[in-house]
Coordinates of C-alpha atoms in Angstrom, one line a residue:
X972 CA -91.4 81.3 135.6
X973 CA -92.5 79.0 138.4
X974 CA -94.0 77.0 135.1
X975 CA -90.7 76.8 133.4
X976 CA -88.5 75.7 137.5
X977 CA -91.3 73.3 137.7
X978 CA -91.0 71.5 134.3
X979 CA -87.9 71.6 133.7
X980 CA -87.0 70.0 137.0
X981 CA -89.5 67.3 136.3
X982 CA -87.4 66.4 133.2
X983 CA -84.1 66.0 134.6
X984 CA -85.3 64.7 137.3
X985 CA -86.9 61.9 134.9
X986 CA -84.7 61.5 132.4
X987 CA -82.0 60.5 135.0
X988 CA -83.8 57.9 136.7
X989 CA -84.7 56.6 133.1
X990 CA -81.1 56.7 131.7
X991 CA -80.1 54.3 134.7
X992 CA -83.1 52.2 135.7
X993 CA -81.4 49.7 137.9
X994 CA -79.6 52.0 139.7
X995 CA -83.0 53.4 140.7
X996 CA -84.4 49.5 141.7
X997 CA -81.6 50.2 143.6
X998 CA -82.9 53.8 145.4
X999 CA -86.1 52.4 145.8
X1000 CA -84.6 49.3 147.5
X1001 CA -83.3 51.5 150.1
X1002 CA -86.8 53.0 150.6
X1003 CA -88.7 49.4 151.5
X1004 CA -85.9 48.8 153.2
X1005 CA -86.2 51.7 155.7
X1006 CA -89.6 51.2 155.8
X1007 CA -88.9 47.3 157.2
X1008 CA -90.1 46.0 154.1
X1009 CA -87.0 44.8 152.1
X1010 CA -87.1 41.0 150.5
X1011 CA -91.1 41.7 151.0
X1012 CA -91.4 43.5 147.3
X1013 CA -90.4 41.2 143.6
X1014 CA -87.3 42.8 142.1
X1015 CA -89.0 42.6 138.7
X1016 CA -92.0 44.9 141.0
X1017 CA -89.0 47.6 142.1
X1018 CA -87.9 47.5 138.5
X1019 CA -91.1 47.7 136.5
X1020 CA -92.0 51.1 139.3
X1021 CA -88.9 52.4 138.4
X1022 CA -89.5 52.1 134.6
X1023 CA -93.0 53.5 135.8
X1024 CA -91.5 56.1 137.6
X1025 CA -88.9 57.4 135.4
X1026 CA -91.4 58.1 132.7
X1027 CA -94.5 59.7 134.4
X1028 CA -92.1 62.0 135.6
X1029 CA -90.5 62.6 132.4
X1030 CA -94.0 62.9 130.6
X1031 CA -94.9 65.4 133.9
X1032 CA -92.3 67.5 132.5
X1033 CA -92.6 67.7 129.4
X1034 CA -96.4 68.5 129.8
X1035 CA -95.4 71.1 131.6
X1036 CA -93.3 72.3 128.8
X1037 CA -96.0 72.4 126.3
X1038 CA -98.5 73.3 128.6
X1039 CA -100.8 70.3 127.4
X1040 CA -104.1 69.7 129.4
X1041 CA -103.4 72.2 131.3
X1042 CA -105.7 71.8 134.5
X1043 CA -105.4 68.0 134.9
X1044 CA -101.6 68.2 134.2
X1045 CA -101.1 71.3 136.8
X1046 CA -102.5 69.5 139.6
X1047 CA -101.7 66.2 138.9
X1048 CA -97.9 68.5 139.7
X1049 CA -99.7 70.3 143.1
X1050 CA -100.1 66.8 144.4
X1051 CA -97.4 64.9 143.1
X1052 CA -95.4 67.8 145.4
X1053 CA -98.6 67.3 148.4
X1054 CA -96.6 63.8 149.1
X1055 CA -92.7 64.3 148.1
X1056 CA -92.3 67.3 150.4
X1057 CA -93.4 65.5 153.7
X1058 CA -91.4 62.3 152.4
X1059 CA -88.8 64.4 152.1
X1060 CA -88.9 65.9 155.0
X1061 CA -89.2 62.2 156.8
X1062 CA -85.9 61.9 155.3
X1063 CA -84.0 65.3 156.4
X1064 CA -85.6 64.7 160.6
X1065 CA -84.9 60.6 160.1
X1066 CA -82.1 60.2 157.4
X1067 CA -83.0 56.9 157.4
X1068 CA -80.8 57.3 153.8
X1069 CA -78.4 59.7 153.5
X1070 CA -79.5 60.8 149.3
X1071 CA -83.2 60.7 148.6
X1072 CA -81.6 59.9 144.9
X1073 CA -84.2 62.7 142.7
X1074 CA -81.5 63.3 140.7
X1075 CA -79.7 59.5 140.2
X1076 CA -75.8 59.9 140.3
X1077 CA -76.1 62.8 138.0
X1078 CA -76.9 65.3 140.7
X1079 CA -76.5 64.6 144.7
X1080 CA -78.4 66.1 147.2
X1081 CA -78.5 66.3 151.3
X1082 CA -81.5 65.8 152.7
X1083 CA -82.0 69.3 153.6
X1084 CA -81.0 70.3 150.9
X1085 CA -84.0 68.3 149.1
X1086 CA -86.2 69.0 151.6
X1087 CA -85.6 73.1 150.6
X1088 CA -86.1 72.0 147.3
X1089 CA -89.1 70.1 147.4
X1090 CA -90.5 73.2 149.4
X1091 CA -89.5 75.6 146.8
X1092 CA -91.3 73.5 143.8
X1093 CA -94.6 73.3 146.6
X1094 CA -94.7 77.1 145.7
X1095 CA -94.3 76.7 141.4
X1096 CA -96.5 73.8 142.0
X1097 CA -99.5 75.9 143.4
X1098 CA -99.1 79.1 141.6
X1099 CA -99.6 76.5 138.3
X1100 CA -102.1 74.7 140.2
X1101 CA -103.7 78.6 140.6
X1102 CA -103.7 80.1 136.7
X1103 CA -103.5 76.8 134.8
X1104 CA -105.0 78.3 132.0
X1105 CA -101.9 81.2 132.0
X1106 CA -99.7 78.9 130.4
X1107 CA -98.8 79.5 126.8
X1108 CA -99.6 76.4 124.3
X1109 CA -96.4 75.8 122.3
X1110 CA -98.9 72.7 120.3
X1111 CA -102.3 72.7 119.5
X1112 CA -105.1 70.9 121.2
X1113 CA -105.1 68.2 117.8
X1114 CA -101.6 67.3 118.2
X1115 CA -100.4 67.2 121.6
X1116 CA -101.2 63.4 121.8
X1117 CA -98.4 63.0 119.7
X1118 CA -96.4 64.8 122.1
X1119 CA -97.2 62.9 125.2
X1120 CA -97.4 59.6 123.5
X1121 CA -94.2 60.1 121.7
X1122 CA -92.5 61.1 125.5
X1123 CA -93.7 58.5 127.1
X1124 CA -92.4 56.1 124.7
X1125 CA -88.8 57.9 124.8
X1126 CA -88.2 57.6 128.5
X1127 CA -89.2 54.0 128.1
X1128 CA -86.6 53.4 124.9
X1129 CA -84.0 54.8 126.9
X1130 CA -85.2 53.0 130.1
X1131 CA -85.0 49.6 127.7
X1132 CA -81.5 50.3 126.2
X1133 CA -80.8 51.7 130.2
X1134 CA -81.0 47.6 131.0
X1135 CA -80.1 46.0 127.3
X1136 CA -77.0 47.5 127.1
X1137 CA -75.3 50.2 129.4
X1138 CA -76.4 53.9 131.0
X1139 CA -76.0 56.3 128.0
X1140 CA -74.5 58.8 130.4
X1141 CA -72.5 57.2 133.7
X1142 CA -72.5 59.7 136.6
X1143 CA -70.5 56.6 139.0
X1144 CA -66.9 57.6 139.9
X1145 CA -66.5 54.4 137.3
X1146 CA -67.6 55.9 134.5
X1147 CA -65.4 55.1 131.4
X1148 CA -62.3 56.6 131.6
X1149 CA -62.1 57.0 135.5
X1150 CA -58.7 56.7 137.2
X1151 CA -60.0 54.6 140.2
X1152 CA -56.8 54.8 142.2
X1153 CA -56.7 59.3 141.9
X1154 CA -60.7 58.7 143.2
X1155 CA -59.3 56.6 146.3
X1156 CA -56.7 59.6 147.0
X1157 CA -57.5 62.6 150.2
X1158 CA -56.7 65.5 149.1
X1159 CA -53.6 67.2 151.3
X1160 CA -54.7 68.7 154.2
X1161 CA -58.6 67.4 154.5
X1162 CA -60.6 66.8 157.3
X1163 CA -60.4 63.1 158.5
X1164 CA -63.5 61.1 159.8
X1165 CA -63.2 60.7 163.3
X1166 CA -64.1 57.1 165.0
X1167 CA -64.5 56.2 168.5
X1168 CA -64.4 52.8 169.6
X1169 CA -64.9 51.4 173.2
X1170 CA -64.8 47.5 174.0
X1171 CA -66.6 45.4 176.4
X1172 CA -64.6 43.5 178.8
X1173 CA -65.4 41.0 181.4
X1174 CA -63.9 40.1 184.7
X1175 CA -65.6 38.6 187.5
X1176 CA -68.9 38.0 186.2
X1177 CA -69.4 42.1 185.7
X1178 CA -68.9 43.8 182.2
X1179 CA -67.7 47.1 181.8
X1180 CA -66.7 49.3 178.4
X1181 CA -63.3 50.8 177.8
X1182 CA -61.6 53.5 175.5
X1183 CA -58.7 52.9 174.4
X1184 CA -57.1 55.2 176.7
X1185 CA -58.6 53.1 179.8
X1186 CA -58.1 49.4 178.8
X1187 CA -57.4 47.0 181.6
X1188 CA -54.7 45.2 181.6
X1189 CA -54.6 40.8 180.6
X1190 CA -56.8 39.7 183.2
X1191 CA -60.2 41.0 182.0
X1192 CA -62.1 38.5 178.8
X1193 CA -62.8 40.9 175.4
X1194 CA -66.2 40.0 174.8
X1195 CA -67.1 42.9 171.9
X1196 CA -66.0 45.9 170.6
X1197 CA -68.7 49.0 169.2
X1198 CA -67.3 51.9 166.1
X1199 CA -68.9 55.1 166.0
X1200 CA -68.4 58.0 164.1
X1201 CA -68.0 61.3 165.9
X1202 CA -67.2 63.6 163.4
X1203 CA -67.6 63.9 159.5
X1204 CA -64.3 64.2 157.1
X1205 CA -63.5 63.8 153.6
X1206 CA -64.6 61.1 151.8
X1207 CA -63.1 60.2 148.5
X1208 CA -65.3 59.3 145.6
X1209 CA -63.5 55.6 145.6
X1210 CA -63.6 54.6 149.3
X1211 CA -64.4 50.9 149.3
X1212 CA -63.2 49.8 146.2
X1213 CA -60.5 46.2 147.2
X1214 CA -59.6 43.2 146.0
X1215 CA -58.9 39.6 148.1
X1216 CA -58.3 36.5 146.4
X1217 CA -61.0 34.1 147.2
X1218 CA -58.4 31.0 146.8
X1219 CA -55.6 32.7 149.5
X1220 CA -56.7 35.5 150.6
X1221 CA -54.0 38.0 149.7
X1222 CA -55.5 41.6 149.1
X1223 CA -54.0 41.9 145.7
X1224 CA -55.9 45.7 145.0
X1225 CA -53.0 47.6 144.7
X1226 CA -51.0 45.4 142.2
X1227 CA -54.7 45.1 139.9
X1228 CA -54.8 49.3 139.9
X1229 CA -51.0 49.5 139.7
X1230 CA -50.4 47.3 136.7
X1231 CA -49.6 49.0 133.7
X1232 CA -51.0 47.1 131.7
X1233 CA -54.3 46.0 130.8
X1234 CA -56.6 43.4 133.3
X1235 CA -59.9 41.8 133.1
X1236 CA -62.4 42.1 135.8
X1237 CA -65.4 40.6 135.1
X1238 CA -67.5 42.0 137.5
X1239 CA -70.6 40.3 139.3
X1240 CA -72.1 41.0 142.8
X1241 CA -74.1 38.1 142.9
X1242 CA -73.3 35.0 141.2
X1243 CA -75.8 33.1 142.6
X1244 CA -78.1 35.7 140.6
X1245 CA -76.4 36.3 136.9
X1246 CA -76.8 35.9 133.5
X1247 CA -74.8 32.4 132.8
X1248 CA -76.4 32.5 129.2
X1249 CA -73.3 33.7 127.9
X1250 CA -70.3 32.2 130.2
X1251 CA -69.3 30.6 126.7
X1252 CA -68.1 34.4 125.1
X1253 CA -67.0 34.9 129.3
X1254 CA -64.6 31.4 128.8
X1255 CA -63.8 32.7 125.6
X1256 CA -62.3 35.9 126.5
X1257 CA -61.0 34.7 129.0
X1258 CA -58.5 32.6 127.2
X1259 CA -57.9 35.9 125.0
X1260 CA -56.4 37.5 128.0
X1261 CA -54.6 34.1 129.1
X1262 CA -52.9 33.8 125.0
X1263 CA -52.6 37.9 125.7
X1264 CA -50.6 37.5 129.4
X1265 CA -53.7 39.9 130.7
X1266 CA -54.7 39.4 134.2
X1267 CA -58.5 38.4 134.7
X1268 CA -59.9 38.2 137.7
X1269 CA -63.9 38.1 138.9
X1270 CA -65.0 40.1 140.9
X1271 CA -67.9 39.0 143.5
X1272 CA -69.2 39.0 147.1
X1273 CA -70.6 35.8 146.8
X1274 CA -70.0 32.6 149.2
X1275 CA -68.0 30.1 148.0
X1276 CA -70.6 27.5 148.0
X1277 CA -72.1 29.7 145.1
X1278 CA -68.4 30.3 143.1
X1279 CA -68.2 26.3 143.2
X1280 CA -71.5 26.6 141.6
X1281 CA -70.5 29.3 139.3
X1282 CA -67.7 27.2 138.0
X1283 CA -69.7 23.7 137.4
X1284 CA -72.1 25.3 135.5
X1285 CA -69.6 27.5 133.6
X1286 CA -66.3 25.8 133.6
X1287 CA -64.6 28.7 134.4
X1288 CA -60.6 28.4 135.1
X1289 CA -60.3 32.8 136.4
X1290 CA -59.6 33.5 139.7
X1291 CA -62.2 34.8 142.0
X1292 CA -61.8 37.6 144.2
X1293 CA -63.9 39.1 147.3
X1294 CA -65.1 42.9 146.8
X1295 CA -68.0 44.9 148.8
X1296 CA -71.7 43.4 146.8
X1297 CA -72.5 47.0 147.0
X1298 CA -69.1 48.8 145.2
X1299 CA -69.8 46.4 142.6
X1300 CA -73.2 47.4 141.6
X1301 CA -71.9 51.1 141.6
X1302 CA -69.3 49.6 139.1
X1303 CA -71.6 48.5 136.5
X1304 CA -74.8 47.8 136.0
X1305 CA -75.2 44.3 134.9
X1306 CA -74.6 41.2 136.5
X1307 CA -72.5 40.5 135.0
X1308 CA -70.4 43.1 133.2
X1309 CA -66.9 43.3 131.9
X1310 CA -64.0 46.1 132.5
X1311 CA -61.3 46.7 130.8
X1312 CA -59.5 48.8 133.1
X1313 CA -55.1 49.8 132.2
X1314 CA -53.0 51.2 134.8
X1315 CA -56.2 52.0 137.1
X1316 CA -58.2 53.6 134.7
X1317 CA -60.7 52.5 133.1
X1318 CA -60.6 51.9 129.5
X1319 CA -63.4 49.9 128.6
X1320 CA -67.2 48.7 129.5
X1321 CA -69.6 45.5 128.0
X1322 CA -72.8 44.3 129.9
X1323 CA -73.9 40.7 129.7
X1324 CA -75.5 41.7 126.1
X1325 CA -73.3 43.5 124.3
X1326 CA -69.5 41.6 124.6
X1327 CA -66.8 41.7 123.4
X1328 CA -66.4 38.6 120.3
X1329 CA -63.7 37.2 118.4
X1330 CA -64.0 39.9 115.3
X1331 CA -63.7 42.5 118.6
X1332 CA -60.9 40.6 119.9
X1333 CA -58.6 40.6 116.9
X1334 CA -55.6 41.1 118.3
X1335 CA -53.4 42.9 121.0
X1336 CA -56.0 45.4 122.6
X1337 CA -52.8 48.3 122.5
X1338 CA -53.3 47.7 118.4
X1339 CA -57.5 47.1 117.8
X1340 CA -60.6 49.6 118.8
X1341 CA -61.2 47.3 122.0
X1342 CA -58.5 48.5 123.8
X1343 CA -59.2 52.0 123.5
X1344 CA -61.0 54.7 125.8
X1345 CA -63.9 56.0 123.5
X1346 CA -63.3 60.1 123.6
X1347 CA -66.3 62.2 124.3
X1348 CA -69.3 59.4 125.2
X1349 CA -70.8 62.7 126.8
X1350 CA -71.2 64.1 123.8
X1351 CA -72.3 61.5 121.9
X1352 CA -75.1 60.9 124.9
X1353 CA -75.9 64.4 124.2
X1354 CA -76.3 64.5 120.8
X1355 CA -78.3 61.3 120.3
X1356 CA -80.7 63.2 122.6
X1357 CA -80.9 66.3 120.1
X1358 CA -81.4 63.5 117.0
X1359 CA -83.9 61.5 119.1
X1360 CA -85.8 63.9 121.1
X1361 CA -85.3 67.0 121.0
X1362 CA -85.0 68.0 116.8
X1363 CA -88.1 65.9 116.6
X1364 CA -90.6 67.3 119.0
X1365 CA -88.5 70.7 118.1
X1366 CA -89.9 70.0 114.1
X1367 CA -93.6 68.9 115.5
X1368 CA -93.8 72.4 117.2
X1369 CA -92.8 74.1 113.8
X1370 CA -94.5 72.3 111.4
X1371 CA -97.6 72.8 114.3
X1372 CA -96.9 76.7 114.6
X1373 CA -97.1 76.9 110.9
X1374 CA -100.1 75.6 110.1
X1375 CA -102.1 77.1 112.5
X1376 CA -100.9 80.6 110.7
X1377 CA -101.9 79.5 107.4
X1378 CA -105.1 78.6 109.1
X1379 CA -105.3 81.9 110.6
X1380 CA -104.2 83.7 107.0
X1381 CA -107.2 81.7 105.2
X1382 CA -109.4 83.1 108.1
X1383 CA -108.2 87.0 107.8
X1384 CA -108.5 87.1 103.8
X1385 CA -112.4 87.4 103.1
X1386 CA -112.3 90.0 106.0
X1387 CA -110.2 91.7 104.0
X1388 CA -111.9 91.3 101.0
X1389 CA -115.5 92.2 102.9
X1390 CA -113.5 95.1 103.3
X1391 CA -113.0 95.9 100.0
X1392 CA -117.1 95.6 99.1
X1393 CA -118.7 97.0 101.9
X1394 CA -116.8 100.2 102.5
X1395 CA -117.9 99.8 106.4
X1396 CA -114.5 98.1 107.4
X1397 CA -115.4 99.0 111.4
X1398 CA -118.7 96.4 111.3
X1399 CA -116.9 93.7 109.4
X1400 CA -113.8 93.4 111.6
X1401 CA -116.0 93.1 114.6
X1402 CA -118.2 90.7 113.0
X1403 CA -115.4 89.0 112.7
X1404 CA -114.3 89.1 116.1
X1405 CA -117.3 87.9 117.0
X1406 CA -117.1 84.9 114.5
X1407 CA -113.1 84.3 116.6
X1408 CA -115.1 84.6 119.6
X1409 CA -117.6 82.1 119.4
X1410 CA -115.4 79.7 117.7
X1411 CA -112.3 80.0 120.7
X1412 CA -115.4 79.1 122.8
X1413 CA -116.2 76.6 121.3
X1414 CA -112.6 75.2 121.7
X1415 CA -112.5 76.0 125.1
X1416 CA -115.3 73.4 126.2
X1417 CA -113.6 70.8 124.1
X1418 CA -111.0 71.3 126.5
X1419 CA -113.1 71.5 129.6
X1420 CA -114.5 67.9 128.2
X1421 CA -111.3 66.3 128.2
X1422 CA -110.5 68.6 131.2
X1423 CA -112.7 68.4 134.0
X1424 CA -112.9 70.7 136.5
X1425 CA -115.0 72.1 139.2
X1426 CA -115.1 76.0 138.9
X1427 CA -115.0 76.5 142.5
X1428 CA -112.9 79.7 142.8
X1429 CA -111.5 82.6 141.0
X1430 CA -108.9 81.6 138.4
X1431 CA -110.4 78.3 137.5
X1432 CA -111.6 79.1 134.4
X1433 CA -110.7 79.7 131.0

């Protein structure tokens, strides 16, 4: 049971990180900021760490599941939990970040929930490390290298696809099919967050703090204000989405979301970091939108200077809107990326490497495939996992077990033949068992050579 719980947790945690390497990179940046290291570690290194951590976690879970390299793997799992548990204790007490990111955006846990989860996993890891050889193998020692390498390669490919295109699964509130307006609504009767604002004012060289209840007269000079949250309340999944025109300062959020027709949203959190290699295709999409009367906006958190530079480089003629950078990074894992919305609902999402071309935009959106919401993308993603990972490992395991069974049959048949010739059946069976035990001991000795371990106490032997 401990093995199954530990393996399932590592596999799920590693996979949810691997499908969204950019999101995992953002979480690593949050940790670095909490440790006062923001801006010190380059983005290339944090991205490499994101992919490597995901692959290591996923592979470790599969190794536990298949009971491969039992001693080494069980000790690595125990060491990992011995490090992560104190880390989550610090997160629960200090709360430098609101979510540990253990399961990406798939499952959100509070810091205290994460701590108790890790305490339970630490206990499971201790049990597995205490009796590693009690785990039953699913594949033989001669086959396990295939499983390990295929698992690591699969994780790296999943991360690579998520980087080049978009994540295989989208657990964020802006996924395809999501209603942005509905995600911004607060249910009737839901508790609202409570805030208290204090004002710092000055008079005759004396500064004092006031609240709204005791705000002084106009003879005091306003200096500053401070707003703090005094009570938590319901926070909708989408609570920070807005669109403000950069040319005239007009807030067009409601106008854009209430439009019953199609709208294109080019999302570029920071234009100075955006990939401009596809600007010609972006301009063609803008021209298509103008031809058919579809609004087209570029949402960015960049300043006017960066916008002007982008216009000079790409010849962009579309309007720009100011939107929070974190919101834009949440909307799509691509810089730039393209959204197609209709009546406030997300119809399509494209990464910069998969933008629709002239052949895809061959007519009005309501009459072509590009304007239709894909059906059951979650089921399609699950089918890909089964086809490219679960099924190959299942076939490999069955083949390995059949081969092991055939070897057993070949060993048993000579014994049965000797039973007929000697008449001493009990003696022949005992001889066969002795030989089998010798082979098993030799096999364990080979395993010890690959998994060295000092036997310093009970339960660490074969």
